[in-house]
Short mmCIF file of N, CA, C and O and ligand atoms in Angstrom, two decimals:
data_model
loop_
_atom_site.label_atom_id
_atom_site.label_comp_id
_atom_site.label_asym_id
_atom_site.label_seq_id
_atom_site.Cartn_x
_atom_site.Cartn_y
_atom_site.Cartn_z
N UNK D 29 29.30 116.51 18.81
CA UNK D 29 30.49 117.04 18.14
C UNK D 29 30.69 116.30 16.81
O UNK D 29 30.75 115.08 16.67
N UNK D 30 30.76 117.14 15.93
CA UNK D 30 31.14 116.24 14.38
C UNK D 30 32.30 115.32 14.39
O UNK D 30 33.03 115.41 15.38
N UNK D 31 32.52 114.71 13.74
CA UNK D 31 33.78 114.49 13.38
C UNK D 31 35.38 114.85 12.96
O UNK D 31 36.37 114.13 13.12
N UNK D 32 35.33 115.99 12.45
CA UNK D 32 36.41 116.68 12.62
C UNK D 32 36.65 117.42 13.35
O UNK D 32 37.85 117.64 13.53
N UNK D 33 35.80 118.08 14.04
CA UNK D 33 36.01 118.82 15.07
C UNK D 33 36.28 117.25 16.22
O UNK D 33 37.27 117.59 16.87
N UNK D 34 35.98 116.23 16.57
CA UNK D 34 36.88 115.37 17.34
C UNK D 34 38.17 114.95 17.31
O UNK D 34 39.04 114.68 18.15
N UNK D 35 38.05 114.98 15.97
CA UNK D 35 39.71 114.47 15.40
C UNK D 35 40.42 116.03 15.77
O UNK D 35 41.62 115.93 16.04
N UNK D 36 39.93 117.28 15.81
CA UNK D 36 40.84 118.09 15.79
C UNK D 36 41.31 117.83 17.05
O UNK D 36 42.48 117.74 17.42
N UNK D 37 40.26 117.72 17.70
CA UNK D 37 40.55 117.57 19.43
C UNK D 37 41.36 116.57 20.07
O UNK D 37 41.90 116.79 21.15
N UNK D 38 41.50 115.29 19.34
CA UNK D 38 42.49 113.94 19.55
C UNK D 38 43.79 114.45 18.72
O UNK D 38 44.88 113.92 18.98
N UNK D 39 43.72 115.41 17.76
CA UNK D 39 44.82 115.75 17.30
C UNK D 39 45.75 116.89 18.22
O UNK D 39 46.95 117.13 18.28
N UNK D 40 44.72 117.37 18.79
CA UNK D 40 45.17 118.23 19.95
C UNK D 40 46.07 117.51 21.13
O UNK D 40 47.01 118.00 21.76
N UNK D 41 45.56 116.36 21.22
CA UNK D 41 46.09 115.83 22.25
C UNK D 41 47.17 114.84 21.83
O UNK D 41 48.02 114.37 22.59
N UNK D 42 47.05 114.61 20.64
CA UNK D 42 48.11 113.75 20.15
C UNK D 42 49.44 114.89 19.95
O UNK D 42 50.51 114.30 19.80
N UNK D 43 49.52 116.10 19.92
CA UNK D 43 50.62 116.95 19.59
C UNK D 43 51.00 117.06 21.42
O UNK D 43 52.13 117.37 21.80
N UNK D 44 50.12 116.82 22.19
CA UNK D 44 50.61 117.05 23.42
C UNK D 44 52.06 115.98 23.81
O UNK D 44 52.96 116.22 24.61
N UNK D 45 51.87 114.75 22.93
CA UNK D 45 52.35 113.79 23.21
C UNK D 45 53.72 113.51 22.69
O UNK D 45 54.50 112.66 23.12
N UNK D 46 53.98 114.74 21.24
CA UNK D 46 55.30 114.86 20.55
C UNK D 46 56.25 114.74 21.25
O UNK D 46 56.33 115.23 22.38
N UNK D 47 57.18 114.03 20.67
CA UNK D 47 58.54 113.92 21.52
C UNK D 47 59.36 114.44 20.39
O UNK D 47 59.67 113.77 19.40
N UNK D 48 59.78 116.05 20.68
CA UNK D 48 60.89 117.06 20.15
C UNK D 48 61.47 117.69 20.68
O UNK D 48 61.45 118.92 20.74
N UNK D 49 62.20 116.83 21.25
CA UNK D 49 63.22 117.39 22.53
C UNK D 49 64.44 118.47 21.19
O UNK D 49 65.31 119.10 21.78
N UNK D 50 64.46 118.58 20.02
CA UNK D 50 65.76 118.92 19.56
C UNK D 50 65.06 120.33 18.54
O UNK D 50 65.49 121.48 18.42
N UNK D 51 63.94 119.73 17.97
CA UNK D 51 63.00 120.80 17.46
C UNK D 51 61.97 121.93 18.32
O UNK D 51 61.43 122.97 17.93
N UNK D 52 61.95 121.35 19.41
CA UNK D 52 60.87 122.09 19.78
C UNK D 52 59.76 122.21 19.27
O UNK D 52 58.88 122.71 19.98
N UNK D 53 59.44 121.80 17.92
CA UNK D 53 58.50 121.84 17.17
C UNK D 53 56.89 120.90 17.36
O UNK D 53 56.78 120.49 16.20
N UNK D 54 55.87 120.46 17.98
CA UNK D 54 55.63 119.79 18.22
C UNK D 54 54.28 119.63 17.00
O UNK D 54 53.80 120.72 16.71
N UNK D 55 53.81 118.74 16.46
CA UNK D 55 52.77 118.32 15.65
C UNK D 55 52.31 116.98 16.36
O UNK D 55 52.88 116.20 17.12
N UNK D 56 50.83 117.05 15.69
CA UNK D 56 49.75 116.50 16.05
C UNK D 56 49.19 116.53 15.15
O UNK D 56 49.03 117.54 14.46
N UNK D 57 48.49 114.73 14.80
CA UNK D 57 47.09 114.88 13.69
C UNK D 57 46.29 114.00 13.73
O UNK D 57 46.91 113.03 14.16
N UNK D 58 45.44 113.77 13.58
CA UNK D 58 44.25 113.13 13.52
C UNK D 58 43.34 112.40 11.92
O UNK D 58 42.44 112.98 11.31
N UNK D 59 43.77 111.35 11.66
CA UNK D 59 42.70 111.39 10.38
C UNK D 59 41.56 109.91 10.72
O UNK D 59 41.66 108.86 11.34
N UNK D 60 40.66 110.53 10.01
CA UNK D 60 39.43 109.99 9.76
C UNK D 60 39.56 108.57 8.88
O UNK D 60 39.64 108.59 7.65
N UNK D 61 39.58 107.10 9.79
CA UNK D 61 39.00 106.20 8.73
C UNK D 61 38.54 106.21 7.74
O UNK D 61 38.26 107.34 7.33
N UNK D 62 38.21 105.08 6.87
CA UNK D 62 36.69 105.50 5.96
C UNK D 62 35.96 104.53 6.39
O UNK D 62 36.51 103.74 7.15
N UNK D 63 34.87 104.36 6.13
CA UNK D 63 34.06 103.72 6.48
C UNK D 63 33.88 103.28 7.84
O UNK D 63 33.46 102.14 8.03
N UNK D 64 34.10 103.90 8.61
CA UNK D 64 34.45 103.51 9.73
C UNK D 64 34.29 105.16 11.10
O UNK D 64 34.97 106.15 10.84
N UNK D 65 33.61 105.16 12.06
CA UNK D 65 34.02 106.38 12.84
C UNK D 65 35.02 106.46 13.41
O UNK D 65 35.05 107.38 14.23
N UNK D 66 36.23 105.64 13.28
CA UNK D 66 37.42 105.56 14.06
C UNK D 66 38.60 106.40 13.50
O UNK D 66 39.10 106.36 12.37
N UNK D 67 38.89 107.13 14.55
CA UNK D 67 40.17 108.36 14.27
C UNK D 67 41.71 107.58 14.49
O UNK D 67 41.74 106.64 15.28
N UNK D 68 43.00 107.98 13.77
CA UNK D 68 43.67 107.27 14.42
C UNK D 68 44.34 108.85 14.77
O UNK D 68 43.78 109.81 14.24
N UNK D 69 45.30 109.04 15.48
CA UNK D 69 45.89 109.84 15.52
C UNK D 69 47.72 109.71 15.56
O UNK D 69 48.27 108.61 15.59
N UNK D 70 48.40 110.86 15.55
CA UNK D 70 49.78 111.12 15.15
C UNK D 70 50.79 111.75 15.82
O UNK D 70 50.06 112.59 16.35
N UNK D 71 51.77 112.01 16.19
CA UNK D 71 52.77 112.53 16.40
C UNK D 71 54.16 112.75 16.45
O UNK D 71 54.87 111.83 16.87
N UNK D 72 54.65 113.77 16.10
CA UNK D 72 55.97 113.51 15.65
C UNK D 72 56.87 113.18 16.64
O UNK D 72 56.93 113.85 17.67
N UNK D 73 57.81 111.90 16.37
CA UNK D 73 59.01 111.43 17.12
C UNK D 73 59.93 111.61 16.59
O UNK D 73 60.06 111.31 15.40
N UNK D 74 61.20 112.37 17.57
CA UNK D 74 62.31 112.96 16.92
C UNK D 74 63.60 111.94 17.37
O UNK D 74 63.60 111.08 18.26
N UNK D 75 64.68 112.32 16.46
CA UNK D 75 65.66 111.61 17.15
C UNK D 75 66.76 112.12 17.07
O UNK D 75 66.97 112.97 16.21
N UNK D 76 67.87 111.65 18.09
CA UNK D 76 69.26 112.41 18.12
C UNK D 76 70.13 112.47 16.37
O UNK D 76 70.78 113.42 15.94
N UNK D 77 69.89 111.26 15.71
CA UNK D 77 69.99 110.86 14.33
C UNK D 77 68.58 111.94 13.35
O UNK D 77 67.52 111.54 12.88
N UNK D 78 69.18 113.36 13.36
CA UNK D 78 67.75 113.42 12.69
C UNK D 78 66.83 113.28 12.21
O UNK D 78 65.65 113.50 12.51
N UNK D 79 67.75 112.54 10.66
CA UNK D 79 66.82 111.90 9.76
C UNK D 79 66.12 111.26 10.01
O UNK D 79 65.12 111.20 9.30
N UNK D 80 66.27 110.33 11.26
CA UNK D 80 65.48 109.00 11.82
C UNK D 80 64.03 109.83 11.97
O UNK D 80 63.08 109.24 11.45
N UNK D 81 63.74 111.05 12.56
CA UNK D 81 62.67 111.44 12.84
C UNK D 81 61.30 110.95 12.17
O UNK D 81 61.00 111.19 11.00
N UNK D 82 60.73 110.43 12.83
CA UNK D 82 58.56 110.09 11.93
C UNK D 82 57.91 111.31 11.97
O UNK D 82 57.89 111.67 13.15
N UNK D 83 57.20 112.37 11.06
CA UNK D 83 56.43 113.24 11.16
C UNK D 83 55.45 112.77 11.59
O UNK D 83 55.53 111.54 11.62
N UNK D 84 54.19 113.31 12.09
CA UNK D 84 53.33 112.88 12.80
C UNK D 84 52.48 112.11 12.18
O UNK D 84 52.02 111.08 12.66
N UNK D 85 52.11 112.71 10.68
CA UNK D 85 51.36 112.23 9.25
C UNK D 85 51.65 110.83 8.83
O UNK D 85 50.87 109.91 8.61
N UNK D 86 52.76 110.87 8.78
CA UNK D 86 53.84 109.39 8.42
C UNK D 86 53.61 108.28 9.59
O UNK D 86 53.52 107.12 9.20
N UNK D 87 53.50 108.53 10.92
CA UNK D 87 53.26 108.01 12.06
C UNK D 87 51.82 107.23 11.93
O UNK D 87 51.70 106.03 12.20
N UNK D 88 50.97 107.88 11.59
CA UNK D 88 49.54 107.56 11.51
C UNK D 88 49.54 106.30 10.13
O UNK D 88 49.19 105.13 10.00
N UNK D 89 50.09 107.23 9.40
CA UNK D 89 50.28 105.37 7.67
C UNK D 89 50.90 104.28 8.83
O UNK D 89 50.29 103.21 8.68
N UNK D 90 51.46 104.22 9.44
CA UNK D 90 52.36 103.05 9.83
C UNK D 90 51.17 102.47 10.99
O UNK D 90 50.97 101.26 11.16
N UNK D 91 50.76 103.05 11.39
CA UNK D 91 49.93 103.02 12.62
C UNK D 91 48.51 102.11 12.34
O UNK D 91 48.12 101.18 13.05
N UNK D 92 47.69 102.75 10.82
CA UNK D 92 46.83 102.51 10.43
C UNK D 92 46.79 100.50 9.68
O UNK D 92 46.03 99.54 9.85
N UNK D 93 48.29 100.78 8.74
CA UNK D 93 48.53 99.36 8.44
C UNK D 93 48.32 98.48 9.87
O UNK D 93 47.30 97.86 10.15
N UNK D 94 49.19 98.54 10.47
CA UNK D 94 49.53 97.46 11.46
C UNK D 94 48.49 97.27 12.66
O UNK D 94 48.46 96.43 13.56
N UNK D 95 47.43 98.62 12.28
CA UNK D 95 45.82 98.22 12.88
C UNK D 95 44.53 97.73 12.01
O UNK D 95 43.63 97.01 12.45
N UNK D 96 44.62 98.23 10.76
CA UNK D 96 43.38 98.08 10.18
C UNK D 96 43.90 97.21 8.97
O UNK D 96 43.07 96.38 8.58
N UNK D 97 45.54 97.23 8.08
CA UNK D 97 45.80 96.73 7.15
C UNK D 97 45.45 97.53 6.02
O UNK D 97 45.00 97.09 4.97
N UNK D 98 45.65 98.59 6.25
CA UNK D 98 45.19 99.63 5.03
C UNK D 98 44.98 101.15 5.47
O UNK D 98 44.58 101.48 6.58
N UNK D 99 45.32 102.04 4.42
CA UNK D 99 44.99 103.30 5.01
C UNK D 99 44.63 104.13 4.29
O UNK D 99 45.31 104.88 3.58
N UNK D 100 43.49 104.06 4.42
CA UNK D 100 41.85 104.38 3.91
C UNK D 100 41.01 105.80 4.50
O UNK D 100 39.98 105.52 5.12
N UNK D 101 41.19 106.59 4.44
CA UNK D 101 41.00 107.77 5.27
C UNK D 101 39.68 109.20 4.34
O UNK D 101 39.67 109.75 3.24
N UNK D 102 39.11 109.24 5.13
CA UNK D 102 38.18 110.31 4.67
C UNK D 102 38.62 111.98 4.73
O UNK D 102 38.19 112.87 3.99
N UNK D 103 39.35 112.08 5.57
CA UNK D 103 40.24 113.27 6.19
C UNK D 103 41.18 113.23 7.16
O UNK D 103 41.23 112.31 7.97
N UNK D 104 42.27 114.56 7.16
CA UNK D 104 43.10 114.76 7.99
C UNK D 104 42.76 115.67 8.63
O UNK D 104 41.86 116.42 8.28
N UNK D 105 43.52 115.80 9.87
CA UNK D 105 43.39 117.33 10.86
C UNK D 105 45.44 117.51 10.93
O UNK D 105 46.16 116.51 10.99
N UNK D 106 45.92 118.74 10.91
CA UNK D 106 47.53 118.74 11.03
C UNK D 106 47.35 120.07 12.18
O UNK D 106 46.80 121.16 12.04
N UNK D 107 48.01 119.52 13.26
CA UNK D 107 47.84 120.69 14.32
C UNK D 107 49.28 121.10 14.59
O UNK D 107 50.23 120.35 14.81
N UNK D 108 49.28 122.24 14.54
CA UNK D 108 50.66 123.12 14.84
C UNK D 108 50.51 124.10 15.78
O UNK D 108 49.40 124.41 16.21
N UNK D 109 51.74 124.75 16.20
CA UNK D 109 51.40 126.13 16.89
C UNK D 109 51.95 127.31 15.84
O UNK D 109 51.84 128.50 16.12
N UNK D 110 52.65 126.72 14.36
CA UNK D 110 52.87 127.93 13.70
C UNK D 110 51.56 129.04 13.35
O UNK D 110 50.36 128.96 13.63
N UNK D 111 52.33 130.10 12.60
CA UNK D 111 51.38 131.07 12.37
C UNK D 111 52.13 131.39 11.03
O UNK D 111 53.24 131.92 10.95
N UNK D 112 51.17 130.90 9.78
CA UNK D 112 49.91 130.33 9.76
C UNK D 112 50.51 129.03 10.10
O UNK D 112 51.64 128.54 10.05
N UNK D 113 49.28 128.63 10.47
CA UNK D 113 49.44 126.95 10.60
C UNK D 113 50.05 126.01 9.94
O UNK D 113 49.36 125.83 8.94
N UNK D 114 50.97 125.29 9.91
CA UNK D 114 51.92 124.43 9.21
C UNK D 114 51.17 123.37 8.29
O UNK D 114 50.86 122.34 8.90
N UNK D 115 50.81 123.41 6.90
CA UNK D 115 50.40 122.15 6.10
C UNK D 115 51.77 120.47 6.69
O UNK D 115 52.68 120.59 7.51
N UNK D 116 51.48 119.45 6.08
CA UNK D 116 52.52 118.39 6.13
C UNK D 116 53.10 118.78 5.12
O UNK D 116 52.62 119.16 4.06
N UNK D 117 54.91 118.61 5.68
CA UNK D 117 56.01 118.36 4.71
C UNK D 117 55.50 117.92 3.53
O UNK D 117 54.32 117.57 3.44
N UNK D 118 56.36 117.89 2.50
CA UNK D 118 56.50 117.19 1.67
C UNK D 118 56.74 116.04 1.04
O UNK D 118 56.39 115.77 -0.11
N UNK D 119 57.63 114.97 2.18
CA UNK D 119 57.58 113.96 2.45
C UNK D 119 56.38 112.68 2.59
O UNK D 119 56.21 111.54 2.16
N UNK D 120 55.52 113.95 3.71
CA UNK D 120 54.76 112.91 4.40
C UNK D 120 53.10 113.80 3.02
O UNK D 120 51.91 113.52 3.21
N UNK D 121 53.46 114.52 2.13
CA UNK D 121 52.84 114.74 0.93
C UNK D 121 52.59 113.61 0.34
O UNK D 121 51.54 113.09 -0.03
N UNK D 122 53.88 113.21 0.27
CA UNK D 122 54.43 112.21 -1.51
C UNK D 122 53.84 110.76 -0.46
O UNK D 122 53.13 109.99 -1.10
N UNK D 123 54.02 110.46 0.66
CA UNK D 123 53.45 108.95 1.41
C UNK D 123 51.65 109.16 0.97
O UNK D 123 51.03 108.34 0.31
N UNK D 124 51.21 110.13 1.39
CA UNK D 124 49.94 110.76 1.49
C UNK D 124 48.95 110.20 0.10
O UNK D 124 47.88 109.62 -0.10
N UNK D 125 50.06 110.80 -0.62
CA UNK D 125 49.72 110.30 -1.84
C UNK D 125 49.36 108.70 -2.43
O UNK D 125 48.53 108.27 -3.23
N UNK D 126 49.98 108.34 -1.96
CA UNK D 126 50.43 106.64 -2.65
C UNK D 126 48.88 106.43 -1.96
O UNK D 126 48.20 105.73 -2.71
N UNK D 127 48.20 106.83 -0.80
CA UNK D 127 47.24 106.22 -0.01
C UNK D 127 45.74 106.88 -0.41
O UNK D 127 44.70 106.22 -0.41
N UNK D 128 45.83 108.24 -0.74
CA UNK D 128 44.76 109.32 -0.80
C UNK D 128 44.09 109.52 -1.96
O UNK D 128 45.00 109.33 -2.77
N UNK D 129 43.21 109.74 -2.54
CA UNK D 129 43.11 110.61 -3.52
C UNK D 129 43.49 112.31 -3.83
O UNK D 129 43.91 113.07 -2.96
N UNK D 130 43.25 112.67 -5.16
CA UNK D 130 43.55 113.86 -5.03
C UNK D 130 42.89 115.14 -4.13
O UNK D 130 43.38 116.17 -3.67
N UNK D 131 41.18 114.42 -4.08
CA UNK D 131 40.41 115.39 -3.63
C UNK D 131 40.75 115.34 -1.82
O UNK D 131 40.01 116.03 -1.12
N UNK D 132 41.56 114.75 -1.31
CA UNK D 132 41.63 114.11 0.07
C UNK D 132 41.57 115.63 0.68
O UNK D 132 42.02 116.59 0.06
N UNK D 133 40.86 115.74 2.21
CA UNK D 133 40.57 117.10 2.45
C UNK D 133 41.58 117.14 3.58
O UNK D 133 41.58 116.19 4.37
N UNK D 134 42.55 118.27 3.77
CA UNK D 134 43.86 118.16 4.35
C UNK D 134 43.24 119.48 5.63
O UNK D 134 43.08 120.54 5.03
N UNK D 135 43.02 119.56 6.57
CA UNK D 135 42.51 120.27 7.59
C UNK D 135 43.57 120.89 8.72
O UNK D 135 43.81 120.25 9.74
N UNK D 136 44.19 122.20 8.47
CA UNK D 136 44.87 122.66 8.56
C UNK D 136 45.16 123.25 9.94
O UNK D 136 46.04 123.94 9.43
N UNK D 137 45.21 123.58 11.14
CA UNK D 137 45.09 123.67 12.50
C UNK D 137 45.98 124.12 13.34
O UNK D 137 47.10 123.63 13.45
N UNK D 138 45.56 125.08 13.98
CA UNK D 138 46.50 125.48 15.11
C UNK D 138 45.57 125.46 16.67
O UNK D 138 44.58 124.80 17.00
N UNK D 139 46.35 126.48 17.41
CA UNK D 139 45.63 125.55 18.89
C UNK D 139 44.03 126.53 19.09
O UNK D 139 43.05 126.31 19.80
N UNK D 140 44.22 127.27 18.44
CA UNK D 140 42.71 127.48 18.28
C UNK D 140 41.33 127.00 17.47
O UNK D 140 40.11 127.12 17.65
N UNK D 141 42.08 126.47 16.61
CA UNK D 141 41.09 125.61 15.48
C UNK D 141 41.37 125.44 13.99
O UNK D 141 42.35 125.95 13.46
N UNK D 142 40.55 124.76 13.37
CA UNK D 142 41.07 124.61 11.84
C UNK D 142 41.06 125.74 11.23
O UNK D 142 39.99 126.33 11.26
N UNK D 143 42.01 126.29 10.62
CA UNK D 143 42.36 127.84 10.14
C UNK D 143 42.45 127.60 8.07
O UNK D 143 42.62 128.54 7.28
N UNK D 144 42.28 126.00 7.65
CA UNK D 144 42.58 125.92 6.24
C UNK D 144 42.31 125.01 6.15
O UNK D 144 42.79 124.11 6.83
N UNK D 145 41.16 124.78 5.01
CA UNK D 145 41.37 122.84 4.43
C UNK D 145 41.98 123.36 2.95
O UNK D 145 41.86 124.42 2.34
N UNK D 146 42.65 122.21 2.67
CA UNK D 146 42.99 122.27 1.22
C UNK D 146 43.16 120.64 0.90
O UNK D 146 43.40 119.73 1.68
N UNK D 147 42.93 120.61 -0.68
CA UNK D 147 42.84 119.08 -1.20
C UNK D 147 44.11 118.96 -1.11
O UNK D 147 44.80 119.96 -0.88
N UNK D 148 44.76 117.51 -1.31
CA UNK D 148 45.71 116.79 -1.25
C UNK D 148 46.68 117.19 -2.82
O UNK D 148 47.90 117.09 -2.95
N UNK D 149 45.72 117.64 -3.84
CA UNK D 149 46.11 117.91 -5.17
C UNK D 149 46.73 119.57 -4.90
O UNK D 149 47.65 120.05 -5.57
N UNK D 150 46.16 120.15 -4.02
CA UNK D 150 46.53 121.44 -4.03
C UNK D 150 47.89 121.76 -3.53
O UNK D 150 48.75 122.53 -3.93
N UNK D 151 47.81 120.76 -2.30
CA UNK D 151 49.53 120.84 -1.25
C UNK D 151 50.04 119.85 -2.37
O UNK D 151 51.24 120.09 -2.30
N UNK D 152 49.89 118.76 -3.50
CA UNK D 152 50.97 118.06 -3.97
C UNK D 152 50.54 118.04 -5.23
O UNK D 152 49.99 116.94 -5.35
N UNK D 153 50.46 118.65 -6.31
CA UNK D 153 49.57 118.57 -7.57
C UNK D 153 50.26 117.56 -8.42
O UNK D 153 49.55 116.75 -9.03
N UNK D 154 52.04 117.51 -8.58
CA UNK D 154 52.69 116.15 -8.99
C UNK D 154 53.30 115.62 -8.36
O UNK D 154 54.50 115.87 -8.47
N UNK D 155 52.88 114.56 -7.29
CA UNK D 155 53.31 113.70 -6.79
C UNK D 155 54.33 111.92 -7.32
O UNK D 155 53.63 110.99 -7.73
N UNK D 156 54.88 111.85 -7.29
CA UNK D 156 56.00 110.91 -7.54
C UNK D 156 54.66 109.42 -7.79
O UNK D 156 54.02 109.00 -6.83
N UNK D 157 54.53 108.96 -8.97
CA UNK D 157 53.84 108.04 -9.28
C UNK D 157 53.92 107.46 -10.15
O UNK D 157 52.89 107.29 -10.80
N UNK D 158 55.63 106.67 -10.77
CA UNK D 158 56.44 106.12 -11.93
C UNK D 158 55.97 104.91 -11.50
O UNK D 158 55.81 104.16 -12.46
N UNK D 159 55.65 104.38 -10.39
CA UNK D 159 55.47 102.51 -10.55
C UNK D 159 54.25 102.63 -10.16
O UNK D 159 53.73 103.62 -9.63
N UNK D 160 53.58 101.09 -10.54
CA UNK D 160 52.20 101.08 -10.06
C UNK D 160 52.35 100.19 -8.90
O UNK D 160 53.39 99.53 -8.85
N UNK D 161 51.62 100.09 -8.10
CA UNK D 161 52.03 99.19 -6.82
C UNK D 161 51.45 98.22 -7.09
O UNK D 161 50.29 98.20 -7.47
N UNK D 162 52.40 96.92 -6.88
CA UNK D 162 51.79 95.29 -6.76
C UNK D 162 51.86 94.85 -5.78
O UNK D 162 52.79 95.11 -5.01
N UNK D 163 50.83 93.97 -5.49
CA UNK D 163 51.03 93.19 -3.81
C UNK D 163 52.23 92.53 -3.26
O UNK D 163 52.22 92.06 -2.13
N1 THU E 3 57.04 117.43 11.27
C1 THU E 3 55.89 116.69 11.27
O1 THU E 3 55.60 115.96 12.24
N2 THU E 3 55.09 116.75 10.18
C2 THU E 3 55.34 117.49 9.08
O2 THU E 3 54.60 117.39 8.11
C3 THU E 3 56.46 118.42 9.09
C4 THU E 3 57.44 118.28 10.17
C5 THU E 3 57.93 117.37 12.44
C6 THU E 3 59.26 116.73 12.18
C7 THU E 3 60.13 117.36 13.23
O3 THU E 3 59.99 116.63 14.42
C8 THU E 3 59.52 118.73 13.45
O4 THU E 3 58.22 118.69 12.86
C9 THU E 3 60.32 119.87 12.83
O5 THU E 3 60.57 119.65 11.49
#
């Protein structure tokens, strides 16, 4: 099995794991290390405080720091049950950004399979990038 087609499949199972008791909505994703064959995967946690909610995308940056110290990624998988398949918010766009390049390949998914890739420039072409980041 390739690689994205695994990650779709851990992304599959990572949407099993959503906790949206208020949305119903459940997401799942999967992205690809770099250099590395290791997938991490995502899911969205909701909360009675909405705003508090982590998209699943956003879940995985936080996930990746506090495992690898960086988040370095070759690709995403975003699994939904919409029709068409749900790209990431906008939010978890503009995080995406600070980490990705433009060409980053965004792998689009529902429960039958990847239905869209699109670059990271395409879902966010001006992304919020007034400061430069210092350590
Ligand atoms: N959600 C994600 O997990 N990722 C996105 O990119 C968009 C939205 C979640 C947040 C919330 O739990 C539910 O989907 C409905 O908005």
């Amino acid at each position: 099995m390739d690689l994205v087609q695994k990650a779709y499949t851990l992304a599959l199972t990572a949407r099993e794991n959503a906790y949206a008791p208020y949305s119903h909505f459940r997401v799942g994703a999967a992205f690809k290390l770099k250099d590395s064959d290791q997938i991490i995967t995502g899911c969205n946690v909701e909360n009675a405080s909405f705003g508090a909610t982590i998209c699943a995308e956003r879940g995985i940056i936080m996930k990746s720091f506090a495992d690898y110290g960086k988040a370095e990624f070759d690709f995403a998988v975003v699994v939904t049950k919409d029709d068409p398949p749900a790209p990431p918010c906008a939010l978890c766009l503009q995080v995406l950004a600070e980490f990705c390049g433009p060409d980053f390949p965004i792998h689009i998914a529902d429960l039958e399979g990847i239905k869209k890739t699109l670059c990271l420039k395409e879902l966010i072409p001006h992304s919020f990038t007034a400061f430069t980041p210092e350590e």
